């Protein structure tokens, strides 16, 4: 147990982006160790403040950590009789409220403040993530910055790779191909990331893979690099179109890592694992056909954030627009095949 009060612990955990469960005594009957209003904060490895100690507190801690492990988002009430069955001798009863607070936050390093970076940063800033936006060119950053973005102006962006924790997301789109290559080598050498996307074409990927193999990186490690990055069906050349495609892929990866499991009745039996994200092969939700990328976003909680909904809709609009006016998905496949017949343009 720490010496930090529950309210100070909440502020500290919010600052660090760590989830926790707030446990509160909401009702007391008879003799109880603490009065209504007592609170404690439970995180994965520490406990802050107290609701009275003893077996009651131990059981409350166990329940809270089960909720953290299962990533439960729903509050729950539990009534405890403080008698022999709980190893307590108070003789009364207490009701505890368990409230999951905060949520796991993706740690994202975005390298590059060019046109696509400036379109992408506001989208990522609105998601449950902590975004470090890195470039050596101070004049390229917008003024003001999107809320919640940490600006990093560094003449040696490579140093920022080592400053990110394990499990981070790396997005590389700098103005310099040689810098992109050096960043890719450093990120892949760590090989402890959740997601690594590199902007570029298939030919850029082929050149980079050849050079990185020469530098000793294994083929299976190179396969973790997303290049081209973004949802392949959401194709476009405008900075915002590219940004929406990349943001959609980040959301799908984030949801597969942090989201609760979909309900069994809605889960697809045919799933494949792609670059750390679960993506359904069969694109049906609620009896309707949809592109696979749309269902990969839709199926995985937490989908209900307004920005996630907006990115999903925008992606579908872009795919529909491109299908109507002849854009091809990456790899030369028409997006029209992936859309419901009612949404396809004229042949």
Coordinates of C-alpha atoms in Angstrom, one line a residue:
X1 CA 0.0 0.0 0.0
X2 CA 1.3 3.5 -0.9
X3 CA 1.1 6.5 1.3
X4 CA -0.7 8.5 -1.4
X5 CA -4.4 9.5 -0.8
X6 CA -7.0 8.1 -3.1
X7 CA -7.6 11.5 -4.8
X8 CA -3.8 12.1 -5.3
X9 CA -3.5 8.6 -6.7
X10 CA -6.3 9.3 -9.2
X11 CA -4.6 12.5 -10.4
X12 CA -1.2 10.6 -10.7
X13 CA -2.7 7.7 -12.6
X14 CA -4.6 10.1 -15.0
X15 CA -1.3 11.9 -15.7
X16 CA 0.4 8.6 -16.5
X17 CA -2.5 7.3 -18.5
X18 CA -2.9 4.2 -16.3
X19 CA -6.2 2.4 -15.6
X20 CA -7.5 1.7 -12.1
X21 CA -10.6 0.8 -10.1
X22 CA -12.0 3.2 -7.5
X23 CA -13.6 1.3 -4.7
X24 CA -16.1 3.2 -2.5
X25 CA -18.1 2.3 0.6
X26 CA -21.6 3.4 -0.4
X27 CA -23.7 1.8 2.4
X28 CA -23.0 0.6 5.9
X29 CA -25.2 -1.5 8.2
X30 CA -24.3 -2.1 11.8
X31 CA -20.7 -2.3 12.8
X32 CA -18.3 -1.7 9.9
X33 CA -14.5 -0.8 9.7
X34 CA -15.1 2.4 7.7
X35 CA -18.1 4.7 7.2
X36 CA -19.8 5.4 3.9
X37 CA -17.7 7.6 1.7
X38 CA -14.4 5.8 2.4
X39 CA -12.5 5.1 -0.8
X40 CA -9.4 3.3 -2.1
X41 CA -7.8 3.1 -5.5
X42 CA -6.6 -0.2 -6.9
X43 CA -4.1 -0.4 -9.8
X44 CA -2.4 -3.5 -11.1
X45 CA 0.4 -3.6 -8.7
X46 CA -0.4 -1.0 -6.0
X47 CA -3.1 0.0 -3.6
X48 CA -3.8 3.5 -2.4
X49 CA -5.8 4.5 0.7
X50 CA -8.0 2.0 2.6
X51 CA -11.6 0.9 3.1
X52 CA -10.8 -0.7 6.4
X53 CA -8.2 -3.4 5.9
X54 CA -8.7 -7.1 6.7
X55 CA -10.3 -9.7 4.5
X56 CA -12.9 -7.2 3.2
X57 CA -10.1 -5.0 1.7
X58 CA -8.3 -8.1 0.4
X59 CA -11.5 -9.4 -1.4
X60 CA -12.2 -5.9 -2.8
X61 CA -8.7 -5.7 -4.1
X62 CA -9.1 -9.2 -5.8
X63 CA -12.3 -8.1 -7.5
X64 CA -10.8 -4.8 -8.7
X65 CA -7.8 -6.5 -10.2
X66 CA -10.0 -9.1 -11.9
X67 CA -11.8 -6.1 -13.5
X68 CA -8.5 -4.6 -14.6
X69 CA -7.4 -7.9 -16.1
X70 CA -10.6 -8.4 -18.0
X71 CA -10.7 -4.7 -19.0
X72 CA -14.2 -4.4 -17.7
X73 CA -15.8 -1.0 -18.3
X74 CA -19.0 -1.5 -16.2
X75 CA -19.4 -0.4 -12.6
X76 CA -20.6 -3.0 -10.2
X77 CA -22.0 -3.2 -6.6
X78 CA -21.1 -5.9 -4.1
X79 CA -22.6 -6.5 -0.7
X80 CA -20.4 -8.1 2.0
X81 CA -21.5 -9.6 5.3
X82 CA -18.7 -8.9 7.8
X83 CA -19.0 -12.2 9.5
X84 CA -17.1 -15.5 9.8
X85 CA -17.5 -16.4 6.1
X86 CA -15.3 -13.4 5.2
X87 CA -13.0 -13.8 8.1
X88 CA -14.3 -10.6 9.8
X89 CA -15.8 -10.2 13.3
X90 CA -17.5 -6.8 12.9
X91 CA -20.9 -8.3 12.5
X92 CA -22.3 -5.7 10.2
X93 CA -22.5 -5.4 6.4
X94 CA -21.2 -3.0 3.8
X95 CA -21.9 -2.3 0.1
X96 CA -19.0 -1.4 -2.1
X97 CA -19.1 0.3 -5.5
X98 CA -16.4 -0.7 -8.0
X99 CA -15.8 1.9 -10.7
X100 CA -13.2 1.3 -13.5
X101 CA -11.6 4.6 -14.4
X102 CA -9.3 5.6 -17.2
X103 CA -8.4 3.2 -19.9
X104 CA -5.3 1.8 -21.5
X105 CA -3.8 4.5 -23.7
X106 CA -1.8 3.8 -26.8
X107 CA 1.6 5.5 -26.8
X108 CA 2.2 6.9 -30.3
X109 CA 5.3 8.5 -31.8
X110 CA 4.5 10.3 -35.0
X111 CA 7.7 11.2 -37.0
X112 CA 7.1 14.0 -39.5
X113 CA 5.1 17.2 -39.6
X114 CA 4.5 17.4 -43.4
X115 CA 1.1 17.5 -45.1
X116 CA 0.0 14.0 -44.1
X117 CA 1.4 14.4 -40.6
X118 CA -0.6 17.7 -40.1
X119 CA -3.7 15.9 -41.3
X120 CA -3.1 12.8 -39.1
X121 CA -2.1 14.4 -35.8
X122 CA -5.5 16.0 -35.0
X123 CA -7.2 12.6 -35.7
X124 CA -4.8 10.7 -33.4
X125 CA -5.1 13.4 -30.7
X126 CA -8.8 12.8 -30.4
X127 CA -8.3 9.1 -29.7
X128 CA -7.4 7.5 -26.3
X129 CA -3.7 7.8 -26.8
X130 CA -0.7 9.9 -25.8
X131 CA 0.9 11.3 -28.9
X132 CA 4.5 12.6 -29.3
X133 CA 4.8 14.5 -32.6
X134 CA 8.4 14.7 -33.7
X135 CA 10.2 16.7 -36.3
X136 CA 13.4 18.7 -36.6
X137 CA 11.7 21.6 -38.4
X138 CA 9.9 23.8 -35.9
X139 CA 8.2 25.8 -38.6
X140 CA 6.3 22.8 -39.9
X141 CA 4.2 22.4 -36.8
X142 CA 0.8 24.1 -36.8
X143 CA 0.0 26.9 -34.3
X144 CA -1.8 26.1 -32.1
X145 CA -1.0 22.4 -31.8
X146 CA -4.0 20.0 -31.4
X147 CA -4.9 19.6 -27.8
X148 CA -3.1 16.9 -25.9
X149 CA -0.2 16.6 -28.4
X150 CA 3.4 16.7 -27.1
X151 CA 5.6 18.5 -29.6
X152 CA 9.2 17.3 -29.9
X153 CA 11.6 19.4 -31.9
X154 CA 14.8 17.3 -32.2
X155 CA 17.7 17.5 -34.6
X156 CA 18.3 13.8 -33.9
X157 CA 14.8 12.2 -34.2
X158 CA 16.4 8.8 -33.9
X159 CA 16.9 9.4 -30.2
X160 CA 13.2 9.5 -29.7
X161 CA 12.8 5.9 -30.7
X162 CA 14.6 4.8 -27.5
X163 CA 12.5 7.1 -25.4
X164 CA 9.3 5.3 -26.2
X165 CA 8.2 2.5 -23.9
X166 CA 7.7 -1.1 -25.0
X167 CA 4.3 -1.7 -26.8
X168 CA 4.4 1.7 -28.5
X169 CA 3.0 2.7 -31.9
X170 CA 5.5 4.2 -34.4
X171 CA 4.3 6.1 -37.5
X172 CA 7.1 7.3 -39.8
X173 CA 6.5 9.9 -42.5
X174 CA 9.4 12.2 -42.6
X175 CA 10.6 14.4 -45.5
X176 CA 13.8 12.4 -45.8
X177 CA 14.0 8.8 -47.1
X178 CA 17.4 8.2 -45.5
X179 CA 16.0 9.3 -42.1
X180 CA 13.0 7.0 -42.7
X181 CA 15.4 4.1 -43.3
X182 CA 17.4 4.9 -40.1
X183 CA 14.2 5.2 -38.1
X184 CA 12.9 1.9 -39.5
X185 CA 16.1 0.1 -38.6
X186 CA 16.0 1.4 -35.0
X187 CA 12.3 0.6 -34.5
X188 CA 12.6 -2.9 -36.0
X189 CA 15.8 -3.6 -34.1
X190 CA 13.8 -3.0 -30.9
X191 CA 11.0 -5.3 -32.1
X192 CA 8.9 -4.6 -29.0
X193 CA 6.4 -2.3 -30.6
X194 CA 2.6 -2.9 -31.1
X195 CA 2.5 -1.2 -34.5
X196 CA 5.0 0.3 -36.9
X197 CA 3.8 2.0 -40.1
X198 CA 6.0 3.6 -42.7
X199 CA 4.5 5.8 -45.4
X200 CA 5.4 4.8 -48.9
X201 CA 4.7 2.5 -51.8
X202 CA 5.4 -1.2 -52.4
X203 CA 8.6 -0.3 -54.3
X204 CA 9.8 1.8 -51.3
X205 CA 9.1 -1.2 -49.1
X206 CA 11.1 -3.5 -51.4
X207 CA 14.1 -1.1 -51.4
X208 CA 13.9 -0.8 -47.6
X209 CA 13.6 -4.5 -47.0
X210 CA 16.7 -5.2 -49.2
X211 CA 18.7 -2.6 -47.3
X212 CA 17.5 -3.7 -43.9
X213 CA 18.2 -7.4 -44.6
X214 CA 21.8 -6.3 -45.5
X215 CA 22.0 -4.7 -42.0
X216 CA 21.1 -8.0 -40.4
X217 CA 17.4 -7.8 -39.7
X218 CA 15.4 -11.0 -39.9
X219 CA 12.7 -11.6 -42.5
X220 CA 10.1 -12.2 -39.8
X221 CA 10.9 -8.9 -38.2
X222 CA 10.6 -7.1 -41.5
X223 CA 7.1 -8.6 -41.9
X224 CA 5.9 -6.5 -38.9
X225 CA 6.5 -3.3 -40.8
X226 CA 3.3 -1.8 -42.4
X227 CA 4.3 -0.3 -45.7
X228 CA 2.2 0.8 -47.4
X229 CA 0.4 1.6 -44.2
X230 CA -3.3 2.3 -43.7
X231 CA -6.4 0.3 -44.6
X232 CA -5.8 -0.9 -48.1
X233 CA -9.4 -0.4 -49.3
X234 CA -9.4 3.3 -48.2
X235 CA -7.2 4.6 -51.0
X236 CA -6.6 8.2 -51.9
X237 CA -3.9 10.7 -52.5
X238 CA -5.2 13.7 -50.5
X239 CA -3.5 14.1 -47.2
X240 CA -6.7 13.8 -45.3
X241 CA -7.7 10.6 -47.2
X242 CA -4.3 9.1 -46.3
X243 CA -4.6 10.2 -42.7
X244 CA -8.1 8.6 -42.3
X245 CA -6.8 5.4 -43.8
X246 CA -3.9 5.3 -41.3
X247 CA -6.1 6.4 -38.3
X248 CA -8.5 3.5 -39.2
X249 CA -5.7 1.0 -39.1
X250 CA -4.4 2.4 -35.8
X251 CA -7.9 2.1 -34.3
X252 CA -8.3 -1.5 -35.5
X253 CA -4.9 -2.4 -33.9
X254 CA -5.7 -0.5 -30.7
X255 CA -9.1 -2.2 -30.4
X256 CA -7.6 -5.7 -30.9
X257 CA -5.0 -4.9 -28.2
X258 CA -7.1 -3.1 -25.6
X259 CA -10.8 -3.7 -26.5
X260 CA -13.1 -6.1 -24.8
X261 CA -13.9 -9.2 -26.7
X262 CA -16.9 -8.9 -29.0
X263 CA -20.1 -10.7 -27.9
X264 CA -20.1 -14.3 -29.0
X265 CA -23.2 -13.8 -31.1
X266 CA -21.7 -11.1 -33.2
X267 CA -18.1 -12.5 -33.5
X268 CA -17.0 -13.8 -36.9
X269 CA -15.9 -17.4 -36.8
X270 CA -13.4 -16.6 -39.6
X271 CA -10.8 -14.2 -38.4
X272 CA -7.2 -13.7 -39.3
X273 CA -4.5 -11.9 -37.4
X274 CA -2.9 -9.1 -39.5
X275 CA -0.1 -6.9 -38.1
X276 CA -1.3 -7.3 -34.5
X277 CA -5.0 -6.5 -35.3
X278 CA -7.9 -8.9 -35.7
X279 CA -9.7 -8.4 -38.9
X280 CA -12.7 -10.4 -40.0
X281 CA -12.7 -12.2 -43.3
X282 CA -16.4 -12.1 -43.6
X283 CA -17.8 -8.6 -43.8
X284 CA -21.2 -8.9 -42.2
X285 CA -22.6 -7.0 -39.3
X286 CA -26.3 -6.9 -38.3
X287 CA -27.1 -8.9 -41.4
X288 CA -25.6 -6.3 -43.7
X289 CA -22.6 -6.6 -46.0
X290 CA -19.7 -4.2 -45.4
X291 CA -16.1 -3.9 -46.4
X292 CA -13.8 -5.9 -44.2
X293 CA -12.0 -2.8 -42.8
X294 CA -15.4 -1.4 -41.8
X295 CA -16.3 -4.5 -39.8
X296 CA -12.8 -4.6 -38.2
X297 CA -13.5 -1.2 -36.7
X298 CA -17.1 -1.8 -35.9
X299 CA -16.8 -5.2 -34.1
X300 CA -14.1 -4.2 -31.6
X301 CA -15.0 -2.1 -28.6
X302 CA -14.3 0.6 -27.7
X303 CA -15.9 1.7 -30.9
X304 CA -18.4 4.2 -29.5
X305 CA -16.1 7.2 -29.2
X306 CA -17.4 9.9 -31.6
X307 CA -14.1 10.3 -33.4
X308 CA -13.9 6.5 -34.0
X309 CA -17.4 6.6 -35.5
X310 CA -16.5 9.6 -37.6
X311 CA -13.3 7.9 -39.0
X312 CA -15.2 4.8 -39.8
X313 CA -17.9 6.7 -41.7
X314 CA -15.3 8.9 -43.5
X315 CA -13.4 5.8 -44.6
X316 CA -16.6 4.3 -46.0
X317 CA -17.4 7.6 -47.8
X318 CA -13.8 7.6 -49.3
X319 CA -14.1 3.9 -50.4
X320 CA -17.5 4.6 -52.0
X321 CA -16.3 7.7 -53.8
X322 CA -13.2 5.9 -55.1
X323 CA -15.3 3.0 -56.2
X324 CA -17.6 5.3 -58.1
X325 CA -14.9 7.2 -59.8
X326 CA -12.6 4.4 -60.6
X327 CA -9.9 4.5 -57.9
X328 CA -8.2 1.1 -57.4
X329 CA -7.4 -0.4 -54.0
X330 CA -3.8 -1.1 -53.2
X331 CA -2.7 -4.0 -55.2
X332 CA -4.9 -3.0 -58.2
X333 CA -8.2 -4.4 -56.9
X334 CA -11.3 -2.3 -57.2
X335 CA -12.9 -1.2 -54.0
X336 CA -16.3 -1.5 -55.6
X337 CA -16.1 -5.3 -55.1
X338 CA -16.0 -4.7 -51.4
X339 CA -19.1 -2.5 -51.2
X340 CA -22.7 -3.6 -51.0
X341 CA -24.3 -3.6 -54.5
X342 CA -26.6 -0.7 -53.5
X343 CA -23.5 1.5 -52.9
X344 CA -21.6 0.7 -56.1
X345 CA -21.3 3.2 -58.9
X346 CA -22.1 2.6 -62.5
X347 CA -20.1 -0.2 -64.1

